[in-house]
Amino acid sequence: MSESMRIHHHFEIRWGMVIDIDKCTGCGACVVACQAENNIPPNPDPFDRMRDPHWLIVYKLSNHKKFPEHDTAYLPRPCMQCGNPSCASVCPVIATTKDEEGGIVSQIYPRCIGCRYCMAACPYHSRVFNWFDPVWPEGMDKTLTPFVSTRPRGVVEKCTFCHHRWQIAKEEARKRGENPMHLDEQAYIPACAEVCPTGAIHFGDLHNPEHIVHKLARSPYAFRILENLGTEPQVYYLSRRDWVRKQGDNHFRQEEKKNS
Amino acid sequence: MPDTQFIPEGVRRCPFSQFLIWIGFLGLILLWGLIAAALIWYKGLWVTGLDNYFGFGLWIVFDLAVIALGAGAFFTGFLTYILRIDQLKNIINLAVVIGFLCYSGAMIILALDIGQPLRAWFGYWHPNVHSMLTEVIFCITCYLIILSIEFVPLILENRQLKKISLLDHLAHNFHIYMPLFAGVGTFLSFFHQGSLGGMYGVLFGRPFVFRDGFFIWPWTFFLFILSAIASGPVFTMLIAALIEKITGRKLVDFRVKALMGKISGFLLCIYLFFKILDTWAWATGTLPKMGFSFDEMFNRHYGQGLLWAELGLCGLLPALMLIIPKVRNTPGLLYSAAILTCIGVIINRFVFTVQALAIPVMPFDQWALYIPTWTEWATSLMVVAYSALVISLAYRYLPLFPQEKALQKP
Amino acid sequence: MSKKKKIGLLPFAAGFAAALVFGWNIFPQILYSNKGQPTTFSHTGHLNHTQKDLQDLDCVDCHYYRADGSFAGTPSLESCAECHNEPLTGVPSEQTFVSEYVKKDKQVPWNTYQGQPDNVYFSHIAHDTYECTECHQDMENADSLPPYYENKLTGYSRDIMKMHECERCHARENTSNACYLCHK
Amino acid sequence: MALDRRGFLMFLAGGAAGSVLTPTAWKLTDDISIWTQNWPWIPRIPTGALDEKPSVLKLGSAEYGLKIKRVNKQPITASGNPNHPLSLGGIDALGAASVQLMYSPSRIQQPMIKNDQGQFKPIAWSKALELLAGLLKPLQGQTDALACVSGDSTGSSREVFSKFLRAMGSPHVYLQPADGLAQNRVWNDLMQGQGRLGFDLENSDLLLVLEPDLLDTWGATVKNQKVFGRGKTELIYAGALQNSTAAVARSWLPIHPGSSGHLALALAYCLFKQGLEPRPVPKGFREYREFVRTHYTPDQAARKTGLSAQAIQNLAQKLQQASRPLIISGSTTGEGAPGFPFFAGLSLNLLLKRINTSGGITCLPGPETVLDPAGGPSIENSQDFCGYIQDCATGKIKSPEILFVHEANPAYALPDTRKTTDFFDTVPFTVNFSQFMDETAARSDLLLPNPYFLERLDDSFTPFGSAMNNYSLSLPVTQSGVDAKPTSDLLIALASTLDHDLGVRSYAELLRKKCRRLGADWGRLTSGETWTSGKTLSQSGLTLWNQPIASMCRAQMTGTPQATPGLVLEANRKTGSSRTGLPPFGLKAHLEEELSGALAAVRINRQTAEQMNVRNGQAVTLTTQAGSIQARILLDEGVVTNTVAVPTGFGHTALDMFSQNKGGNANSLLSLSCEPGSGLCSGTAFEVQVSIAS
C-alpha cells in the first residue's frame, strides 16, 4: 500500500483485545451479553448474518481434515478497531473516525447517511447495516440499557469495545479524584470480555506494560486477522494450533502452495 | 396536430396520438419504478437484494455505468469547444442531454440507495475531505449543475420560447460562454470519473479492487477516466443511431458517427494498454503481496469468463474494429463494436462493485452471491424510462440535431 | 408597459415581506410548543428557606453526583419526598404535588431544558470546574420555572445546547473534539 | 389592484427570496434530519441511576451467582457474580439472556383455567385456590391420587412439595431426570456410597471426560469453564461428537455414541494389567475385576468403543501417570443416562483412589432439611419421573388424579415425547406453576404462575457438579410484572386451607430456618454472599459388584455393535435449558449453519453421508421407533462415522416466537427404557433412519 493511504495516529492508550482461541468453546455468552449491553434488537427468525444487526459473532473454524483427524475451533469476531482502518477514511460524512484517545473507531448513528461505503471497505464484515427499524417484543424494551442509543433503520453500526464502559470508568475515576487517563486494568472491560466464562477474551491497553494484553499480544502464538492487508487490528488472537494461526491470514495459504 | 407550433420549424414529427402512446408506455414503466421507489422509502432497503455483504449492488453498478457512458457529454464537449473539432457540433446537443440524464438519473438512484435520504445533504455540510466519495458527491453535483446550464440554451431554442426576446438573448449569451462551461465540466468530470475509480482502488481491505497508484490516486482513478472517455462517445453515437432507428429519420451524418467511433477506438486502445498492464501487475504483484492468488478471485458465479469478456470480447475486439477504418465505416460493424465497448465498461463496473464484495477476504469466510430483486430492476428501469421520456420530448420539441433538416433533403 | 412594471414590483415586495414575517415570527410559533412543567417549583423558595435547620440548603443537596460519578440531574420523587412526604407549607401547589405524585408514588415527568438526545453522552463531572450557568439557565434566583419549549418535529427542547456550541468550547479549551467523546 | 398572473408570480418570487433570509427552510432541513434520529417508533433508552443486585440463576441449568445491572431499579443486563464460587464472574449464554427472557411474550400473565372448549381463561387467585382445595380435599390419604414433578433440584421448594404431598398421603414427588440425580442414585443405591457427589476439577491435573459436554451443559458449567480457562488442568474428551469441550480439549478421542462406559471399563482392564490394586479393597472387587478381564480385553473394547486398542492403552497409561486424574462420566446433554456409564466412570475413579481427595470426587453431606419429615430419604434418590410414567403406562401404578408441575416442562423435555404426552393426556387435572406457556402448560388445566427467578426469593443448595457444599439465595431484583404468586407460599397457604401445617408460615421463614441450620449468616446471604462448607463424608463399604450391578453390566453385553446409524444428542445453553425454550438473545449466538429457516442442522461426517446417500444442506427426515423429526444435513468431520448428531432444545410447539418453528424436538426420537439392575429410566435411540424429506 502506498504510504499516503495510511493514516497514522499516535495515541497514549491503545485499547486492545487478545482472544485466546484455544480457550473459546463457542458457548455464545459473549454474543448474548453484547446484544443486551448494546441494545441490539432480538429477531425471532434464525440468525441471518446478511441482514441481522450483530456486533460480535463467532465463526467456527475447521482444519478441513477428514474424520478422525478433524479439529475445530471457535473465533469470536468483534470490530478489529484497526490501527489503520479501511472504513474511516472512506466515509463521506465523517460518521466514522479514529480520532479519539484509545484508538476505538467511532461510529456516529445520527451522522451516518447509510451509504454503506464503509461496509464495502471492511474486510472483516464487522459493520452491519440496519435493514429494519429495531423492534423489541412488548415489555422487553424495558431491558434497554442507557449505554447506547437505539439505531433507526438506514444507518451502519458496529462494535465499539463497549466504549460507554470507558466513559463510565472515567467518571468513576474522576469521582474518586483519580486520573481518568490512568485506569486500572479491571476498570474498563467490554461486556464480552467480562462475561467470558473461560477467560478467553482479554482486554486492556496494548501500550501499557502493566496490562496483560501488552504481554499476550507479543506472544509467539499471537496473530491478527489479515495482517497482510495493513489494517493493523487492535484485536489479537492466540492459538497454539498451527492450523488456526494459518487461517488468520491468506499469506500462509500462499506459502503453503509454494512449499507444496 | 395540437402541438405543431412547438415543433421546430422545417422538421416532421410523428402524429401527436402516436407520440402520446409512446409517452404512455414510458409512463407505465415510470409508474412501476415509482411504486418500487415508494416501497423502498416506506419499508426500507430490505426489499432490495442488498445485504451486509453486498452494501453495493445493481444500483451502484447502474450509476457507475451510466456515469461512465454519460462521459460522452463532457468529452464531446471538450473535443467540440476546446479542441474545436467542428464536426462534433452535430451531435453535441444530444451528448449534453444524455450527460444530463445520466447524471440526474444517477442522483435519483443515489437518493434510493442511501439508508437515510433525509440526511443526504450531510454530504455537502459535513464533508470528509479524505473520502473519494466526497469528491464524487461534489463533482457530480457541480457537474450536474454545469450540464443543466448547458441544457438550458437548448431548451430556450424551442420555437415558442425563442419568441421571448429576453430568453433568446439569454440563450445566445449561453452559447458564447459554452466553452467556459465545457472547460469547467471537463475538469469536474475528469475528477469524479477518476474518484469513482479511486473509490474502489483505495479499498485496501478488498484485494480484488485495491490498486497502488500515483500520490493519493490509485491506478483505478486513471483507468476509470480512460474507460469512461473511451466508451462515452460511442454510447452517445449509439443513442443517436437508436433514435434514428426508432424515428426512421436520418439525424446525424454517418461520418460524424464514424468519427465518434474512431475517437473511442483510439482511446479504448490506450485504455486497454494500461488496463491489461494493470491487471497483470495486480495479478502478479498486488494479489500475492496481500496473500492471494489470481484463481482465488473467481468462483463459479463470478468466473474468469467475466474478465476475459471484459478485456477480450468487449475490449480488444471492439478496439480493433474501431481503429480499422474499413470496419468502422461499415454501419453494422461500427454499431456492433460500439455495443461491445459499452458492455465491456458495464462488466468492468459490475465486477468492481459486485464481484469485489463477493470474494471472501478472511480465509474462513465464504463466497457470497448477490441477486437483485424486482425493486432494484424497476427503479433502474424507471431511470431508463425517464431518460427516454426526456429525449423523446427533446427530440420532438427542440432542435436537437442541427443536421436534421439538411439530411432530410434528397 | 412601464406602469405595469411598477405594479409588478409591489407583489414582489409583499411576498418578500410576508416571507420574512412568516419565517421569523410565525414559523417559530408553529415549530415550538410551550409545554411548561408538570408542576411548579421555586428555587428561591427552597434556597432561602424560612425554616432554621434548612437555611443552609444548597444546590448540591438536590443536584448531586452519585457514587459512581454520574450526575443525578433533576431530583427523583424519593428525594423530594424526604421532606415533602406530607404537605408542609400550605402552598396549594405543594399540596397537589403531594397528592398527585408523592401519594401515588409517581415520578414527576419534569421536562429537561438541556435534555440531550439519546445519542449524546455528557459527563457533568468532567465539566466540574465550570459554573453551572455557563450552560444552564440561572435558576438560583428564579422563583418559578421558565417555560419549556419543545420542538414539535424533533421532540427536543428548544434550549438545548447544539453540537457546534460544544465543539466551539472544546476547541477553545484545546480539548479533543473526537466524535466518541460525546456520542453513544 | 387586481392580482394578475404576473403579479401572483412576482409575489411568489418575493416570497421565495424572502424565505431565503429566514430560518424556515434551513431549520426545517436540519430538524427533519434530527427527526430521523428520533423517530417516534424507535424505542427511547432510559436514564437514571445504575446499580447492581446479586441473584442466582435458576432456570433448570447450571446454577450460579449473577449480578443484575439495573437502571432506575429496572433490570437491564446480567453478568456473572465474581463472588459466587460457581460463577467467579463467568456466565453462560442462558444466564446472560436471563433478564430479557423475563419479558418473553410467552410469560403467563395471571392465573388461568382451561374451560370446556380447551381455552385458558383468567381466574382470580382466591377462586383458583378454592377450586384446587376443593379438588384436593377428597383425595387426601389416597396414595396414588396426587403426584408432583419438579425441575428444581436445589431449591427448598422441593421440601415444601414433599411435605405437602406427604401430608396428602402421596409419595409421588419426582424430579426431572438429570445427570446429577442418576449419578447419585448409582452412587448411593448401587455402590453403597454415602452423600452426594461433587467434582473437584479445580485441583485435578488430568480430566478425562467421558461424553458429557463439560464446558457447555454438564454440572457447574460456568465453574468448569473457569477452571478450564486457568489452563492448569489437562483436558481429554472422549465422545462421538466434537462438541464445545472437544473443541478446546488437548485431544478428542472419537468413540461410538453411548460407549463411554465400555471405555471406562477397558481402561480399568489396562490398569489391572499394570497391577493396579485399590486400597482398601472395595466390596466385590474380585468379581468386578473378573468381569472386566473377561469382557474388556483391548480388542473387545476396541470393537465396543471404536477406539483402537493402542489408543486405549495410551490413555490408561496417561491416567496412571497423572498425579490427580479425574474421570467425568454422564450423558451428552446432562439430562440423564442409564446407570452403566456412571458406574463405569465412578468405578474407575474408585480404582484410582480418587474418592474424597484433592482433585477427585468429593462426597458431600446431603442438604439440611427443615420441614420434618421431609428430612427422611431425600427425594432425589427416589425413582425418577420417567420411571413413574413408565409404571403408570404399564399399569403398575395408578395414574394420578391431579399432577403438579413445578419449574419443569416434561411434555417437551422428557425422552419419548409421544409416551410422555400420552401420559399427560391421561391425567384428569394438571396444575402448572410455570412462568411460561410451554408445552406442558398448554396441556395443563390450571396455571398458577410462579414469579420468574428474578422476581422472587428462592435458594440454591449445592448445584450438581460443585466440589463443595454451598448455599446461596436467589434474590428478587425487581417486582413481578405479571400477576404471579410464589408457588411455595401458595402451597403453604393451600395446606392450611386443607388443615395441614407444613411447619412454616411462609417460604421466607423456611429459608431463614435453613440458613440457621446451616450456620450461615442471613444478612450476608441476602447481600449476595454464598455459604460454603468443605465437609465431606468418609466412605465405608463401597461396593464394586453386587447383584444389581452385575445385571446392569451384563445387560450391556447383549447389545451388538452398531449396524445402523447411532444417535448422539448435543445440548447448548444458547438454546436454553430443558425448561426455558430459546432465549431471545440466544438466537443470534447460533451459527447460521446450525439453524436456518425452520430446520436445525443434524451433523454427520462425509463417510456417513455417502453411506446414507445424502448431501450437505439437504432436508431430511430422521425416524426412529419413537418418532421422527425434520432436519437439515450438515457435513461435519467432527462426528463419528455412522452417527447422527442431533441438537436438543429445538422443536418447540408452544412458548414464544423465538422458540417456535425452529427445528425438531430431539427427545421425540428417543424411546424410554428402564435399565436392569439400576432401574434408571432414560431415553435411547437405535436404528435411526435418515431419508430425504419430500
Short mmCIF file of C-alpha atoms in Angstrom, two decimals, chain D residues 15-164:
data_model
loop_
_atom_site.label_atom_id
_atom_site.label_comp_id
_atom_site.label_asym_id
_atom_site.label_seq_id
_atom_site.Cartn_x
_atom_site.Cartn_y
_atom_site.Cartn_z
CA GLY D 15 -41.79 35.09 -1.01
CA ALA D 16 -39.08 32.76 -2.17
CA ALA D 17 -36.46 35.46 -2.00
CA GLY D 18 -37.62 36.46 1.46
CA SER D 19 -37.66 32.90 2.71
CA VAL D 20 -34.01 32.54 1.96
CA LEU D 21 -33.38 35.25 4.52
CA THR D 22 -35.42 33.48 7.20
CA PRO D 23 -34.55 30.32 9.07
CA THR D 24 -37.61 28.43 7.81
CA ALA D 25 -36.07 26.23 5.12
CA TRP D 26 -32.73 25.74 6.85
CA LYS D 27 -34.24 24.99 10.21
CA LEU D 28 -36.70 22.56 8.68
CA THR D 29 -33.99 20.77 6.75
CA ASP D 30 -31.93 20.43 9.89
CA ASP D 31 -34.86 19.43 12.09
CA ILE D 32 -36.03 16.83 9.63
CA SER D 33 -32.64 15.20 9.75
CA ILE D 34 -32.73 15.36 13.54
CA TRP D 35 -36.17 13.81 13.42
CA THR D 36 -34.64 10.82 11.63
CA GLN D 37 -32.55 10.02 14.72
CA ASN D 38 -35.61 10.29 16.87
CA TRP D 39 -38.37 8.52 15.01
CA PRO D 40 -41.29 8.09 17.37
CA TRP D 41 -41.50 4.39 16.62
CA ILE D 42 -37.93 3.77 17.74
CA PRO D 43 -37.73 2.98 21.45
CA ARG D 44 -36.00 5.50 23.71
CA ILE D 45 -33.29 4.49 26.12
CA PRO D 46 -33.64 5.10 29.83
CA THR D 47 -31.65 7.47 32.01
CA GLY D 48 -31.10 7.28 35.73
CA ALA D 49 -29.11 5.72 38.48
CA LEU D 50 -27.30 2.47 37.78
CA ASP D 51 -26.91 -0.22 40.38
CA GLU D 52 -26.20 -3.92 40.63
CA LYS D 53 -28.05 -6.60 42.56
CA PRO D 54 -26.92 -10.16 43.17
CA SER D 55 -29.10 -13.12 42.38
CA VAL D 56 -28.71 -16.78 41.47
CA LEU D 57 -29.67 -18.20 38.11
CA LYS D 58 -32.49 -20.70 38.46
CA LEU D 59 -33.61 -21.79 35.05
CA GLY D 60 -33.07 -25.52 35.15
CA SER D 61 -29.48 -25.28 34.02
CA ALA D 62 -26.27 -24.75 35.95
CA GLU D 63 -26.96 -22.53 38.96
CA TYR D 64 -24.51 -19.80 39.83
CA GLY D 65 -24.42 -16.26 41.07
CA LEU D 66 -25.47 -13.40 38.86
CA LYS D 67 -25.04 -9.69 39.02
CA ILE D 68 -28.05 -7.94 37.63
CA LYS D 69 -27.39 -4.44 36.41
CA ARG D 70 -30.33 -2.13 36.86
CA VAL D 71 -31.20 1.37 35.78
CA ASN D 72 -33.78 3.06 37.99
CA LYS D 73 -34.26 -0.36 39.60
CA GLN D 74 -35.27 -1.85 36.28
CA PRO D 75 -33.07 -4.88 35.44
CA ILE D 76 -31.26 -4.50 32.15
CA THR D 77 -28.34 -6.89 31.89
CA ALA D 78 -26.86 -9.91 33.65
CA SER D 79 -23.27 -10.85 34.25
CA GLY D 80 -21.56 -13.38 36.46
CA ASN D 81 -21.07 -12.70 40.15
CA PRO D 82 -17.31 -12.79 40.82
CA ASN D 83 -18.02 -13.57 44.48
CA HIS D 84 -20.06 -16.66 43.79
CA PRO D 85 -17.97 -19.85 43.86
CA LEU D 86 -19.76 -21.34 40.87
CA SER D 87 -19.59 -18.23 38.70
CA LEU D 88 -16.35 -16.47 39.57
CA GLY D 89 -17.54 -13.73 37.22
CA GLY D 90 -18.39 -16.06 34.37
CA ILE D 91 -21.78 -16.60 32.84
CA ASP D 92 -23.30 -18.87 30.23
CA ALA D 93 -25.42 -17.85 27.27
CA LEU D 94 -28.65 -18.61 29.09
CA GLY D 95 -27.69 -16.63 32.16
CA ALA D 96 -26.61 -13.72 30.00
CA ALA D 97 -30.02 -13.78 28.32
CA SER D 98 -31.98 -14.29 31.53
CA VAL D 99 -33.08 -10.68 32.05
CA GLN D 100 -34.60 -10.47 28.59
CA LEU D 101 -36.18 -13.89 28.96
CA MET D 102 -38.21 -12.44 31.83
CA TYR D 103 -40.09 -10.42 29.20
CA SER D 104 -40.73 -13.32 26.86
CA PRO D 105 -44.10 -12.93 25.15
CA SER D 106 -44.88 -16.40 26.46
CA ARG D 107 -44.96 -15.27 30.11
CA ILE D 108 -48.18 -16.33 31.76
CA GLN D 109 -49.74 -13.08 32.87
CA GLN D 110 -52.13 -14.30 35.56
CA PRO D 111 -53.71 -17.48 36.91
CA MET D 112 -55.68 -19.22 34.23
CA ILE D 113 -58.03 -22.13 33.98
CA LYS D 114 -58.88 -24.20 30.96
CA ASN D 115 -62.56 -24.18 30.07
CA ASP D 116 -64.54 -26.93 28.38
CA GLN D 117 -63.50 -25.70 24.98
CA GLY D 118 -59.90 -26.15 25.94
CA GLN D 119 -59.17 -22.44 26.12
CA PHE D 120 -57.47 -20.71 29.01
CA LYS D 121 -59.47 -18.08 30.84
CA PRO D 122 -58.16 -15.85 33.61
CA ILE D 123 -59.23 -16.76 37.09
CA ALA D 124 -58.75 -14.90 40.37
CA TRP D 125 -56.15 -16.27 42.76
CA SER D 126 -58.67 -16.80 45.51
CA LYS D 127 -61.05 -18.65 43.18
CA ALA D 128 -58.23 -20.79 41.86
CA LEU D 129 -57.10 -21.77 45.33
CA GLU D 130 -60.62 -22.50 46.40
CA LEU D 131 -61.11 -24.69 43.37
CA LEU D 132 -57.86 -26.53 43.90
CA ALA D 133 -58.56 -27.10 47.58
CA GLY D 134 -61.95 -28.47 46.63
CA LEU D 135 -60.37 -30.93 44.21
CA LEU D 136 -57.66 -31.98 46.64
CA LYS D 137 -59.85 -32.49 49.66
CA PRO D 138 -61.40 -35.80 48.60
CA LEU D 139 -58.01 -37.14 47.52
CA GLN D 140 -56.43 -36.90 50.94
CA GLY D 141 -54.98 -40.14 52.13
CA GLN D 142 -55.07 -41.75 48.70
CA THR D 143 -51.58 -42.94 47.85
CA ASP D 144 -51.62 -42.65 44.08
CA ALA D 145 -54.04 -39.80 43.56
CA LEU D 146 -51.59 -36.93 43.61
CA ALA D 147 -48.16 -36.63 42.01
CA CYS D 148 -45.68 -33.87 41.53
CA VAL D 149 -42.77 -33.28 39.18
CA SER D 150 -40.32 -30.51 39.81
CA GLY D 151 -37.36 -29.25 37.80
CA ASP D 152 -35.78 -27.56 40.78
CA SER D 153 -33.32 -29.92 42.43
CA THR D 154 -31.54 -27.31 44.54
CA GLY D 155 -34.28 -25.12 45.95
CA SER D 156 -36.13 -25.60 49.22
CA SER D 157 -39.36 -25.62 47.28
CA ARG D 158 -38.94 -29.40 46.89
CA GLU D 159 -39.16 -29.66 50.67
CA VAL D 160 -42.45 -27.83 50.54
CA PHE D 161 -43.70 -30.13 47.81
CA SER D 162 -42.50 -33.22 49.62
CA LYS D 163 -44.12 -32.18 52.83
CA PHE D 164 -47.32 -31.16 51.09
#
